[in-house]
Coordinates of C-alpha atoms in Angstrom, one line a residue:
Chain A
X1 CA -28.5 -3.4 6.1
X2 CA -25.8 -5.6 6.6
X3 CA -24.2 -8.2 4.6
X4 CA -24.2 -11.7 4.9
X5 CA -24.0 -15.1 2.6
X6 CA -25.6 -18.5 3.3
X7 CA -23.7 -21.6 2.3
X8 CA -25.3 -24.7 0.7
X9 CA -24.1 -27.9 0.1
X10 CA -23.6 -28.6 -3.7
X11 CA -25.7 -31.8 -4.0
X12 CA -29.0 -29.6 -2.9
X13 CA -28.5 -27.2 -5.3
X14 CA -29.2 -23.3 -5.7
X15 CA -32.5 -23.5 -6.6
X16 CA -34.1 -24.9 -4.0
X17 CA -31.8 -22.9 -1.5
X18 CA -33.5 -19.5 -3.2
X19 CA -36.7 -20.7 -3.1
X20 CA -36.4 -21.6 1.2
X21 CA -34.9 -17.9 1.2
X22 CA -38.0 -16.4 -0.8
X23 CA -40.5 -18.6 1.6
X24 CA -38.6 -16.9 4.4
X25 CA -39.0 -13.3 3.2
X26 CA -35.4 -13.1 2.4
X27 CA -35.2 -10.3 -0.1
X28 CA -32.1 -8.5 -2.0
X29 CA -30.1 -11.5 -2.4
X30 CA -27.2 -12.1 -4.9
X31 CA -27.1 -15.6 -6.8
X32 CA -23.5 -16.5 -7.6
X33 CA -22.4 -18.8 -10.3
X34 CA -19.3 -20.7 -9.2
X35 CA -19.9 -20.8 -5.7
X36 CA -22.4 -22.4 -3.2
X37 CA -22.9 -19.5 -1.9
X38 CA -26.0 -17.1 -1.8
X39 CA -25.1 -13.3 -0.4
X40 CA -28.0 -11.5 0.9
X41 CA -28.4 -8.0 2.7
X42 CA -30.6 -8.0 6.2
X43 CA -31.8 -5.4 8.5
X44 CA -29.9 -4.5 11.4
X45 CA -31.3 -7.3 13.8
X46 CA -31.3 -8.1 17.5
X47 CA -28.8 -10.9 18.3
X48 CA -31.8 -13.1 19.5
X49 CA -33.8 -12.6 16.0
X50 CA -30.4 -13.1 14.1
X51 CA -30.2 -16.6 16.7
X52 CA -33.5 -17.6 15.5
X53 CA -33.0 -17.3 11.7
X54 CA -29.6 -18.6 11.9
X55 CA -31.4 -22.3 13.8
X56 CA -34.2 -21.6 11.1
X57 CA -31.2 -22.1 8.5
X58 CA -29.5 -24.6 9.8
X59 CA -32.3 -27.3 10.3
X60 CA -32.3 -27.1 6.2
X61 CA -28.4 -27.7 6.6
X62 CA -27.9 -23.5 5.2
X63 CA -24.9 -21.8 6.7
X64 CA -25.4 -18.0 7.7
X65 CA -22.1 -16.6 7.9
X66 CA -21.3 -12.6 7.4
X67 CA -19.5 -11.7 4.4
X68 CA -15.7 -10.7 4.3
X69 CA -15.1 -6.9 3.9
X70 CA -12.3 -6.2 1.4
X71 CA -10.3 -2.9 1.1
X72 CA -7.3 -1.2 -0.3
X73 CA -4.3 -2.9 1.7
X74 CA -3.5 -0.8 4.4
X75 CA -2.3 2.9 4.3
X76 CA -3.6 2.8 0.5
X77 CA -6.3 4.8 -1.7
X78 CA -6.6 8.7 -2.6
X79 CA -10.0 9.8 -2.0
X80 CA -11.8 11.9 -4.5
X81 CA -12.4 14.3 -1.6
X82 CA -8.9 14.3 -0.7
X83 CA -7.7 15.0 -4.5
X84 CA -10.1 17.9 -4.4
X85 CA -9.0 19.4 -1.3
X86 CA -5.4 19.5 -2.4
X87 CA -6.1 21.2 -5.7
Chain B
X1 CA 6.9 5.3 11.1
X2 CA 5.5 7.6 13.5
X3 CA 2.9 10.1 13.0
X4 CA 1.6 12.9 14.0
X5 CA -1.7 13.6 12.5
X6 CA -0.5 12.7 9.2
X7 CA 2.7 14.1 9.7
X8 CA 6.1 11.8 9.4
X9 CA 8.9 13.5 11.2
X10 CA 12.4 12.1 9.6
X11 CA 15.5 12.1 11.2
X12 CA 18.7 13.1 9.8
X13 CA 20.8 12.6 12.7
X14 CA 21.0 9.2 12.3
X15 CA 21.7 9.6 8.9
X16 CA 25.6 11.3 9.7
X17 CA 26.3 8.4 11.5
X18 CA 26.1 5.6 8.7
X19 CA 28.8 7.4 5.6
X20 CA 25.9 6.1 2.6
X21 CA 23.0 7.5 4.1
X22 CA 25.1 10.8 4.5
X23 CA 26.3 10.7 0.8
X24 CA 22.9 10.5 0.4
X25 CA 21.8 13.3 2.3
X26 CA 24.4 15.9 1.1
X27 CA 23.2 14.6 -2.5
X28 CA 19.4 15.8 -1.5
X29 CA 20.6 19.0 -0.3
X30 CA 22.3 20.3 -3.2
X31 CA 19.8 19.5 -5.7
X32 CA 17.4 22.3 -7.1
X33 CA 14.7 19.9 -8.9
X34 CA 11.7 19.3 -6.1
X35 CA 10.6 15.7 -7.8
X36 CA 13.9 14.4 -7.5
X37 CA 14.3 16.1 -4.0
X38 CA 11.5 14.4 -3.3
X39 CA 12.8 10.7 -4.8
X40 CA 16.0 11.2 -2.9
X41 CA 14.2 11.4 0.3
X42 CA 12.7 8.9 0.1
X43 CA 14.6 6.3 -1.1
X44 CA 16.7 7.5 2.0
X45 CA 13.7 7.0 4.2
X46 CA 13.0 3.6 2.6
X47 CA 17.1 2.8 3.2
X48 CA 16.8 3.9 6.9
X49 CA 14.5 1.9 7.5
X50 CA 15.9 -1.2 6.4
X51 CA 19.0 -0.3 8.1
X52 CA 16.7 0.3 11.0
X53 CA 14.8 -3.1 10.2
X54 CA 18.1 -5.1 10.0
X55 CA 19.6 -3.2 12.7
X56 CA 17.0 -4.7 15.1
X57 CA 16.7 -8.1 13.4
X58 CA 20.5 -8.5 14.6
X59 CA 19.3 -7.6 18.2
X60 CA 16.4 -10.2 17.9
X61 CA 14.2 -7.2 18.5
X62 CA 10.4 -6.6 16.6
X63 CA 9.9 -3.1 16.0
X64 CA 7.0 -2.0 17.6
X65 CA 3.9 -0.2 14.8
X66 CA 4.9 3.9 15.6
X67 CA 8.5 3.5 16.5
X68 CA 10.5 4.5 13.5
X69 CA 10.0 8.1 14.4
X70 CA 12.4 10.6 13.1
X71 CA 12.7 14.1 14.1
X72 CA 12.3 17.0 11.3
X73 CA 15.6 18.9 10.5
X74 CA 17.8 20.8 8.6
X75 CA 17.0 19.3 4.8
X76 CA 13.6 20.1 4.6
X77 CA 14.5 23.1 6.4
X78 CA 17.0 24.2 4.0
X79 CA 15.5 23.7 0.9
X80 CA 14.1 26.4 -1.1
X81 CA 11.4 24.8 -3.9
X82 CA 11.7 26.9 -6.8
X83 CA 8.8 29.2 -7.3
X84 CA 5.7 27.6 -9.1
X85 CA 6.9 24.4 -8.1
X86 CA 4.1 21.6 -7.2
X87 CA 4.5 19.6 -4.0
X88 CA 2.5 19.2 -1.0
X89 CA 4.9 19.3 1.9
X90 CA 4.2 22.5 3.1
X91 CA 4.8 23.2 6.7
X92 CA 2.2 22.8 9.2
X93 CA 1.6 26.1 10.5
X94 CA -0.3 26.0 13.7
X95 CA 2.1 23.3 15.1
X96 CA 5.7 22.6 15.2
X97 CA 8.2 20.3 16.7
X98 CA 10.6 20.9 19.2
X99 CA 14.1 19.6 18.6
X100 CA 16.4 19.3 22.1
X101 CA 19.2 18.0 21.3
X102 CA 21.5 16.1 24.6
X103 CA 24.7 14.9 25.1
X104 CA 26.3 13.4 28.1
X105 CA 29.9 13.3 29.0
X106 CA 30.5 10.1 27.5
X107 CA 29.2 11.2 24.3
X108 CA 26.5 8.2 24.7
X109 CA 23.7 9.2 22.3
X110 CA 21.3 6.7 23.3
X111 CA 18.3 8.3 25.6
X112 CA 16.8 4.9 26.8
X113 CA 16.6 4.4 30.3
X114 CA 16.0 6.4 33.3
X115 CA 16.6 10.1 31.8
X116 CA 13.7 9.2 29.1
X117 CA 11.6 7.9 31.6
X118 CA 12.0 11.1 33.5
X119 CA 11.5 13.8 30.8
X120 CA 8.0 11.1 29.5
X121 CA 6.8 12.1 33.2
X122 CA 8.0 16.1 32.9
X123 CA 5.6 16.3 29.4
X124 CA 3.2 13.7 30.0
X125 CA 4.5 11.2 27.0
X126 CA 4.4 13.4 24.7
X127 CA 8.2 14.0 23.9
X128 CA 9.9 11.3 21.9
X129 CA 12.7 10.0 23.2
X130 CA 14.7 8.4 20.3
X131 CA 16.6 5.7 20.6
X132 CA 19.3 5.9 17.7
X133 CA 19.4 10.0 18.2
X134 CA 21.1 12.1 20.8
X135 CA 17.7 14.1 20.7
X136 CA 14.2 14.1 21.9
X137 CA 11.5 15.5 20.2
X138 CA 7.8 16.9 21.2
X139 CA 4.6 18.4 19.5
X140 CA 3.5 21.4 20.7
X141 CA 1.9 24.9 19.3
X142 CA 2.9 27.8 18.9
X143 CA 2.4 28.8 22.5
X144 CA 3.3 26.2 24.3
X145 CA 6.7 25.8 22.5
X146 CA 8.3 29.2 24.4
X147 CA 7.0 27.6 27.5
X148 CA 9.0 24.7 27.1
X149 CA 11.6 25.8 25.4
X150 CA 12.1 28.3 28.8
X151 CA 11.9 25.0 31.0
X152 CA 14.8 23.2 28.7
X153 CA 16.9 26.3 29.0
X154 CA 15.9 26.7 32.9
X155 CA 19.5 26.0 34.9
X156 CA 17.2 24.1 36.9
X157 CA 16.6 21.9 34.8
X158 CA 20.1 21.1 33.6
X159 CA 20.5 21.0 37.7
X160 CA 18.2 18.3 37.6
X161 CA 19.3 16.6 34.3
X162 CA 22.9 16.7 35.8
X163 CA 21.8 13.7 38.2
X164 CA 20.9 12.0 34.8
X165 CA 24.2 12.5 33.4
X166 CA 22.7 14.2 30.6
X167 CA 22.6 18.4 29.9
X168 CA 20.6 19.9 27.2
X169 CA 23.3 21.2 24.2
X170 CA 20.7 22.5 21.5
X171 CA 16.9 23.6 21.8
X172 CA 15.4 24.9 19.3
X173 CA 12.0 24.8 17.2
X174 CA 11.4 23.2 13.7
X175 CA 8.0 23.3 11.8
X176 CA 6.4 19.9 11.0
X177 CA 6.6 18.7 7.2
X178 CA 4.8 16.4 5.4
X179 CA 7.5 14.2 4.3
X180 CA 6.7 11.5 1.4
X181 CA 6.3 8.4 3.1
X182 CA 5.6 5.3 1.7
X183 CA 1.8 5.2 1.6
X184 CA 1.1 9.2 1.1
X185 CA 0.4 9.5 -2.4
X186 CA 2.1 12.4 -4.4
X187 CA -0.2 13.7 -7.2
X188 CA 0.7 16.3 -9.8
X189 CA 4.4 15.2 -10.7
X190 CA 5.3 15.3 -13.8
X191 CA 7.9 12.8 -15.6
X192 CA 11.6 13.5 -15.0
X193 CA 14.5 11.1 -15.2
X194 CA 14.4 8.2 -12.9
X195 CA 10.5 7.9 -12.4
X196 CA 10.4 4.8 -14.6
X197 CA 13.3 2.4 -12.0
X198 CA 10.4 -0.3 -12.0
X199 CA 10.1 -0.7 -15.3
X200 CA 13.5 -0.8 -16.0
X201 CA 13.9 -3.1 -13.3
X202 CA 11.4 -5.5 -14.0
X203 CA 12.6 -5.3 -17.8
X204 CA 9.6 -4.0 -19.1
X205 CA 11.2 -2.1 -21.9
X206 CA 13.7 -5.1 -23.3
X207 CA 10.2 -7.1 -23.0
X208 CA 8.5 -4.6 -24.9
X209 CA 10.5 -5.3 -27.9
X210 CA 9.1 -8.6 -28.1
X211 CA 5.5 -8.2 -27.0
X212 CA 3.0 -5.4 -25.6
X213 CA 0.3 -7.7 -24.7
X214 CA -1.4 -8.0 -27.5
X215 CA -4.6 -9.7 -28.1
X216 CA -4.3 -10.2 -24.0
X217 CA -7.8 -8.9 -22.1
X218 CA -6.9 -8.4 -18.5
X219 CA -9.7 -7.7 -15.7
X220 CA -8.5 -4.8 -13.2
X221 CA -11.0 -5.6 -9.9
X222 CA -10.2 -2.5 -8.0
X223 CA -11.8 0.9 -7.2
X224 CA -12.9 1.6 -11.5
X225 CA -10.4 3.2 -13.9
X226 CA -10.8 6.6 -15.6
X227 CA -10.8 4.7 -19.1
X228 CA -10.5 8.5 -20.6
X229 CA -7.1 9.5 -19.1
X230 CA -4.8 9.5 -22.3
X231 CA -2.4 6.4 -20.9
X232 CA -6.0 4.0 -20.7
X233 CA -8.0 5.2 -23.4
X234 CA -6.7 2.9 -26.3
X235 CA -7.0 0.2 -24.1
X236 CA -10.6 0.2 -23.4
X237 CA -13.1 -1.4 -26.5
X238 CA -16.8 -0.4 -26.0
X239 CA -17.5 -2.4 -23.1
X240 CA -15.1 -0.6 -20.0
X241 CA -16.4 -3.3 -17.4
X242 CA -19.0 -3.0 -14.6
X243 CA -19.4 -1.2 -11.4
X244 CA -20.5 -3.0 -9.0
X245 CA -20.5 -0.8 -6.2
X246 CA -23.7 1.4 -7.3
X247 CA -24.8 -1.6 -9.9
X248 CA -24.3 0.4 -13.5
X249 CA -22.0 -0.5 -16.0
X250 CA -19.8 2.8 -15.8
X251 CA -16.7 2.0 -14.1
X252 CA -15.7 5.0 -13.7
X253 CA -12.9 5.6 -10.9
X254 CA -13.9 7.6 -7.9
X255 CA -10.8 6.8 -6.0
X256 CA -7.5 7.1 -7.9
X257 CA -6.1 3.5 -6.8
X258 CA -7.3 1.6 -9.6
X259 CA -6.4 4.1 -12.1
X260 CA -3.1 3.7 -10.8
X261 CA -3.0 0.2 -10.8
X262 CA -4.5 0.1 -14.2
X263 CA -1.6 2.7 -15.6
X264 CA 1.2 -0.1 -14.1
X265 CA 0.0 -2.4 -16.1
X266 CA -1.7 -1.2 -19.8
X267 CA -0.4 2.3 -19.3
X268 CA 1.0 4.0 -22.6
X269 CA 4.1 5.5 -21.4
X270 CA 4.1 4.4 -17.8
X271 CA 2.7 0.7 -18.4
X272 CA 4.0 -2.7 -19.4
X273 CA 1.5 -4.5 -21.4
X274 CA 0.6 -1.4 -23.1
X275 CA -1.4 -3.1 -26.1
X276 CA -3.1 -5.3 -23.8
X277 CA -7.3 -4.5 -23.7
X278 CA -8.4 -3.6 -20.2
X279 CA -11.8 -4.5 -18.6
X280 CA -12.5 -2.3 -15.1
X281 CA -14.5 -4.0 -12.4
X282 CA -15.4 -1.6 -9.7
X283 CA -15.8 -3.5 -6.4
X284 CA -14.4 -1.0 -4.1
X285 CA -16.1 2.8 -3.1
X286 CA -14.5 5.9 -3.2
X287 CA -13.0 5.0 0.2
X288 CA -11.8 1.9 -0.8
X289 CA -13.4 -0.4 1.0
X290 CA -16.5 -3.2 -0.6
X291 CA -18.5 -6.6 0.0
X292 CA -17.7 -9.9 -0.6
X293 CA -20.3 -10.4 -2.8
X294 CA -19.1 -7.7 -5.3
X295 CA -15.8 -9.0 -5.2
X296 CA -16.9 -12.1 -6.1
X297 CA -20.0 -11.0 -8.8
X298 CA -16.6 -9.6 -10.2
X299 CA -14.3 -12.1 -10.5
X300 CA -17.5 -14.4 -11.7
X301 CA -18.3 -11.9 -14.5
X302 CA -14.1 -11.7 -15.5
X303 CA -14.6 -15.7 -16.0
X304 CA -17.8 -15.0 -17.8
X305 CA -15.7 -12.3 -20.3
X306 CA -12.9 -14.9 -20.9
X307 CA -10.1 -12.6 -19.6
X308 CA -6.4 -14.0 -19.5
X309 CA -5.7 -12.5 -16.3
X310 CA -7.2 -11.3 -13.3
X311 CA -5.6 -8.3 -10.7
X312 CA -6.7 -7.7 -7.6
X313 CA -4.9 -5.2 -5.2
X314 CA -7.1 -5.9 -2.0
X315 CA -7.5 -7.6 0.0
X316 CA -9.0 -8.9 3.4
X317 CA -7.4 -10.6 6.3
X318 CA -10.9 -13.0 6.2
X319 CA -10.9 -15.7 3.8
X320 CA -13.8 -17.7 3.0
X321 CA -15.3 -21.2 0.9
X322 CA -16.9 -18.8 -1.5
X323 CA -13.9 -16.7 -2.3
X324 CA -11.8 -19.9 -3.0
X325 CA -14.2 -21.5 -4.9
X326 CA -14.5 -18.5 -7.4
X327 CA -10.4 -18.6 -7.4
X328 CA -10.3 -22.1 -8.4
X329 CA -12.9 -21.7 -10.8
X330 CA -10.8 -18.9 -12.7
X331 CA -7.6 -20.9 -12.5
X332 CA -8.9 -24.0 -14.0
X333 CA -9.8 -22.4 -16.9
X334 CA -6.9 -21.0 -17.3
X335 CA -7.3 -17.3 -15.8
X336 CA -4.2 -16.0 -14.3
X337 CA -5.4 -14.2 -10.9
X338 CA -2.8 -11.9 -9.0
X339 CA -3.0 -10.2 -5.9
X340 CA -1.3 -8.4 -3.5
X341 CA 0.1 -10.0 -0.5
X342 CA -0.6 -7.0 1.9
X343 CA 1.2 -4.0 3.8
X344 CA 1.1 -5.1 6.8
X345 CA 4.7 -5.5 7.3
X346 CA 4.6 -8.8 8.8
X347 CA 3.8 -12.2 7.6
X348 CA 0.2 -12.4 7.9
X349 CA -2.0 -14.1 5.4
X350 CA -4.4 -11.8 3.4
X351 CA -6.8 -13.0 0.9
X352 CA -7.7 -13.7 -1.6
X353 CA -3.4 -13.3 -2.2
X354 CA -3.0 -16.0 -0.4
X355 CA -5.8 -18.7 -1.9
X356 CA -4.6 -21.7 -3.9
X357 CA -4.6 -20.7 -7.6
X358 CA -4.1 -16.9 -6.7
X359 CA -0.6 -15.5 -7.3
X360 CA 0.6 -13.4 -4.3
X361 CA 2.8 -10.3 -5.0
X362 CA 5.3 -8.8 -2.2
X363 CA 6.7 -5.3 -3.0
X364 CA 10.3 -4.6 -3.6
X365 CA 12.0 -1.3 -3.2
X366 CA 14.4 0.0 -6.0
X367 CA 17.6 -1.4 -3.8
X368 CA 15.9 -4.8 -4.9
X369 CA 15.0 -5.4 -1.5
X370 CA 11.4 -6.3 0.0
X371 CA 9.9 -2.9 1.4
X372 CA 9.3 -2.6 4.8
X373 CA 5.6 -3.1 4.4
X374 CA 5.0 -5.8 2.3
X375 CA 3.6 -8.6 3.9
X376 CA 6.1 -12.0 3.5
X377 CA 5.2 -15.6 3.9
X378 CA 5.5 -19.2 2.6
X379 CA 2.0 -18.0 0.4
X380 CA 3.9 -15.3 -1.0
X381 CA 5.3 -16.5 -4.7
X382 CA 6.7 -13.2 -6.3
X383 CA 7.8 -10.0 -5.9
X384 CA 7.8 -6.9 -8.0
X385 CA 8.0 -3.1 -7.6
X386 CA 6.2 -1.5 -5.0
X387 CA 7.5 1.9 -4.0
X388 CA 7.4 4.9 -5.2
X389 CA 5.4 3.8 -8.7
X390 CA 4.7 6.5 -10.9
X391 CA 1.5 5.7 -13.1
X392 CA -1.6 7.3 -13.8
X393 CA -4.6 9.0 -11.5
X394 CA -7.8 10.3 -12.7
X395 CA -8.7 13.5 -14.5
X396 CA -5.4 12.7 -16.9
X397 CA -2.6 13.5 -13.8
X398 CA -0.6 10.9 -13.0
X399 CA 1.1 10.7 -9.5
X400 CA 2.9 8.2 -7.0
X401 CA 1.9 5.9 -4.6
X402 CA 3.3 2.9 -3.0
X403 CA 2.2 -0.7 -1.5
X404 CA 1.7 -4.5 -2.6
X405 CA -1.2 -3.2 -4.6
X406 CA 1.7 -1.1 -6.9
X407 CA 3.6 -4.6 -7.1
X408 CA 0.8 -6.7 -8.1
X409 CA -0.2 -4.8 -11.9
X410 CA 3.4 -5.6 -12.6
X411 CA 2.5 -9.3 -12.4
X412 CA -0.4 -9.2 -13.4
X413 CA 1.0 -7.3 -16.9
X414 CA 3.8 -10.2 -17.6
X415 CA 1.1 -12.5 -17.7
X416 CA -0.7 -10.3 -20.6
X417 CA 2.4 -10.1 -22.2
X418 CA 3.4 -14.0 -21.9
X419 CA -0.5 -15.1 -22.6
X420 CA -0.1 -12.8 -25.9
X421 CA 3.0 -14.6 -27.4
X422 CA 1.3 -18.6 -26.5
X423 CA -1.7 -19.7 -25.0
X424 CA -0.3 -21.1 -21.4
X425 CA -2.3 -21.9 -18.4
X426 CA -2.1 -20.2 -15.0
X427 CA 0.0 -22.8 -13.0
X428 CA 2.7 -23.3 -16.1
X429 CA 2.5 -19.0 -16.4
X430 CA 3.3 -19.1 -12.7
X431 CA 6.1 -21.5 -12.8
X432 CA 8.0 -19.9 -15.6
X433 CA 7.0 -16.6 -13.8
X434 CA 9.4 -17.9 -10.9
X435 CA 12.0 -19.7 -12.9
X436 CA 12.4 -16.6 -15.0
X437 CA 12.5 -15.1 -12.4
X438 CA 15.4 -13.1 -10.1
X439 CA 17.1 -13.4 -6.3
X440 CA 16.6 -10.9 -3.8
X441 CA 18.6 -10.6 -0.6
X442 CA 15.5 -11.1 1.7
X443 CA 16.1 -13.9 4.0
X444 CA 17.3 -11.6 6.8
X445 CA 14.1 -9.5 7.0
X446 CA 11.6 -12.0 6.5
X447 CA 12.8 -15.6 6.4
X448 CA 11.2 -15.9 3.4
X449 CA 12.9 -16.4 -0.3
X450 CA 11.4 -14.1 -2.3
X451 CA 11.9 -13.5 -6.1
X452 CA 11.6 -10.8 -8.6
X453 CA 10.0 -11.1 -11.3
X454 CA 11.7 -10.3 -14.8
X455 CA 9.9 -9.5 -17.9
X456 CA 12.6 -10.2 -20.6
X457 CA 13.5 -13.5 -19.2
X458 CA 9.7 -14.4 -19.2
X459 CA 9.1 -14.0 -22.7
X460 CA 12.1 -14.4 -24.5
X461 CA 11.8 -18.0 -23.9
X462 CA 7.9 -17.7 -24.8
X463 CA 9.0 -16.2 -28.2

């Protein structure tokens, strides 16, 4: 699974932006509050059937964009593995 | 800093030629106590480098990522860690560095040029060929080391060298230490004099006086907190946050970082605001990394539990609508939100530290001086400690580690300690934050004004 967000226009609204993701078997997506944005996790796809869905989205004027990925800033963090190895 | 397999390799040559950093050295040498061993060693790393940094910056030249390399010699050598003594620099054992020292008849120490060139060919690039030592250095085992070390001593060779003008004075071997650089995090210390510079030079303790951060609820977003070490515990009510990673509302800290974090800035004895109540959001795993989404289900549910302040040290060089729009939704109610600008040494942009509304720490060392690694830009607005922090770690140990992510809790505390004396928004918190503020001597390095952040001169005005 990989993650990804759709981004809405604020005059539609979040409702009828889940309700198009239901109707297109969009499943295991995360509603946010203050954003117009709706994250979802899909299967790993080919880049044609990612192509298709990402047209499909954009004739209801829906943005499919991959999310960020966010980590400790570089060189940072102390495993749990890593603290057990060492003790 | 170069690195062999997680190995840093210091050199102390270069040290005898500048007079502080060998008043430094021969200060190291002759002490007896491992942690402060340790702390001298590092700060003389961290000054090297600088000197090394500025060094360059006169030359108009940009350091190159792996080429502060340093070769391992006599101090770690020399030093005999009393028994039962805690550290984790133990020598490698199936590998060690070969030191061959050079010298030419003009005494020229530098190796650049032809004669490098040549011995990079003779060992395939693996010899370091330093450019402020009269030295070279390679990796090898145990093995291959006689091998070599017979080739250096080989009159042949010198035969050869000769039409380089150079002649080997010195081979010999040297085991490989690990050495405390910046980002390797030391667990297990315990508290001796010294350990506390960044509070004392943020003012934490003259702040103190006047508040603890009381009544203050600040959100840590980060990899959970061990709410049961004895530095967090008071500082947790019922509700310890949300994990967000595995969707359960233990946030229980599987990494270390944001226990850390946490300890700079609620921490009993090694915190600032340490009355303050702490919420944990875990949006990071136990390798640190996490979604977008999280992040931003986080911050959402910190609006929705009317914290006074927001920290964040992560970060991702992607920004995006979403991400800003959840910013500006914390800071127009109000929410303080700080985050660390990055340790990427240069002055890249990394988010969400560098979102409108989002305060952006850089790290400073204990000279008062930006470290090395911390990113520097016109998105940057203050700068607090950031190397060698000691705070807290899971499982009640407490330990050091270093970054823009050590930096940022310091913020992040002031504001719990100026939003517990008057209810002040984010943008007039920011402002005073940078008035209040102090001067480092960073324009050379970066280009960029940077201030520090003082904690005394925050609230006494606040009062």
């Amino acid at each position: 699974m990989k993650n990804y967000q759709v981004i809405y226009d604020e005059k539609v609204g979040k409702d009828p932006v889940v309700k198009r993701l239901a109707e297109l078997g969009l499943k295991d997506i995360m509603q946010s509050k203050y954003t117009t944005a709706i994250f979802v996790k899909l299967p790993n796809m080919q880049s044609e059937e990612m192509s298709r869905l990402e047209e499909i989205l954009k004739k209801d004027n829906l943005i499919l964009k991959p999310q960020a990925e966010y980590s400790l800033p570089k060189g940072e963090g102390f495993p749990k593995k890593d603290i057990n190895s060492e003790k | 800093m170069k690195e062999l397999a997680g190995y840093t390799i210091l050199d102390f040559y270069r040290l005898d030629l500048d007079p502080e950093f060998f008043r430094a050295k021969k200060a190291i040498l002759s002490t007896t106590d491992w942690n402060k061993f340790i702390f001298g060693l590092s700060g003389i790393i961290d000054k090297l480098q600088h000197g090394y940094l500025n060094k360059l910056n006169e030359k108009k030249i940009r350091p190159r990522e792996g080429e502060l390399a340093y070769l391992v010699d006599e101090v770690l050598a020399n030093y005999r860690p009393r028994k039962n003594e805690k550290h984790n620099f133990e020598p490698r054992r199936k590998q060690e560095a070969l030191i061959i020292e050079l010298c030419d008849d003009s005494g020229c120490y530098s190796l650049k040029g032809d004669f490098g060139e040549f011995l990079k060919k003779e060992f395939e690039a693996r010899i370091n060929v330093h450019q402020y030592a009269s030295a070279i250095s390679l990796f090898c085992d145990g093995k291959e080391s006689a091998r070599i070390l017979e080739t250096f001593s080989k009159s042949s060779f010198s035969a050869n060298a000769a039409s380089y003008t150079k002649r080997v004075k010195r081979a010999r071997r040297s085991n490989i230490f690990r050495l405390p650089e910046p980002f390797r995090p030391i667990r297990n210390i315990k508290k001796t004099e010294g350990l506390d510079w960044n509070l004392e030079d943020i003012q934490a303790y003259e702040a103190q006086e006047v508040t603890r951060g009381e009544k203050s609820l600040i959100g840590v977003i980060d990899t959970g907190v061990d709410y049961t070490h004895d530095e967090l515990k008071e500082r947790f009510g019922k509700d310890k946050g949300y994990d967000f990673v595995e969707d359960k509302e233990d946030p229980y800290d599987l990494n270390g970082h944001g226990t850390h974090v946490a300890g700079t800035v609620a921490g009993k004895k090694v915190g600032i605001a340490n009355e303050c109540t702490l919420l944990a959001y875990r949006v990071l795993d136990e390798d640190g990394s996490g979604s977008e989404a999280d992040v931003i289900a986080a911050i959402e549910m910190a609006i929705d539990d009317n914290v006074d302040a927001i920290n964040m040290s992560l970060g991702s060089p992607a920004t995006s609508l979403p991400l800003q729009q959840v910013c500006s939704e914390a800071y127009k109610r109000g929410i303080f939100v700080a985050a660390a600008a990055g340790n990427d040494g240069n002055s890249h942009y990394n988010y969400p530290a560098s979102l409108d509304g989002v305060v952006s720490v850089a790290a400073t060392t204990r000279n008062r001086k930006k470290a090395y690694f911390s990113n520097s830009n016109d998105m940057v607005d203050i700068a607090a400690p950031g190397v060698d922090i000691y705070s807290s770690l899971p499982d009640n140990d407490y330990g050091i580690f270093s970054g823009t992510s050590m930096a940022t809790p310091h913020i992040t505390a002031l504001a719990a300690l100026g939003k517990s004396l008057k209810k002040i928004e984010a943008k007039e918190l920011e402002g005073l934050l940078k008035v209040s503020g102090i001067n480092i001597d960073d324009k050379d390095l970066s280009g960029y004004e940077i201030k520090l952040a003082q904690a005394y001169n925050l609230v006494k005005d606040l009062k």
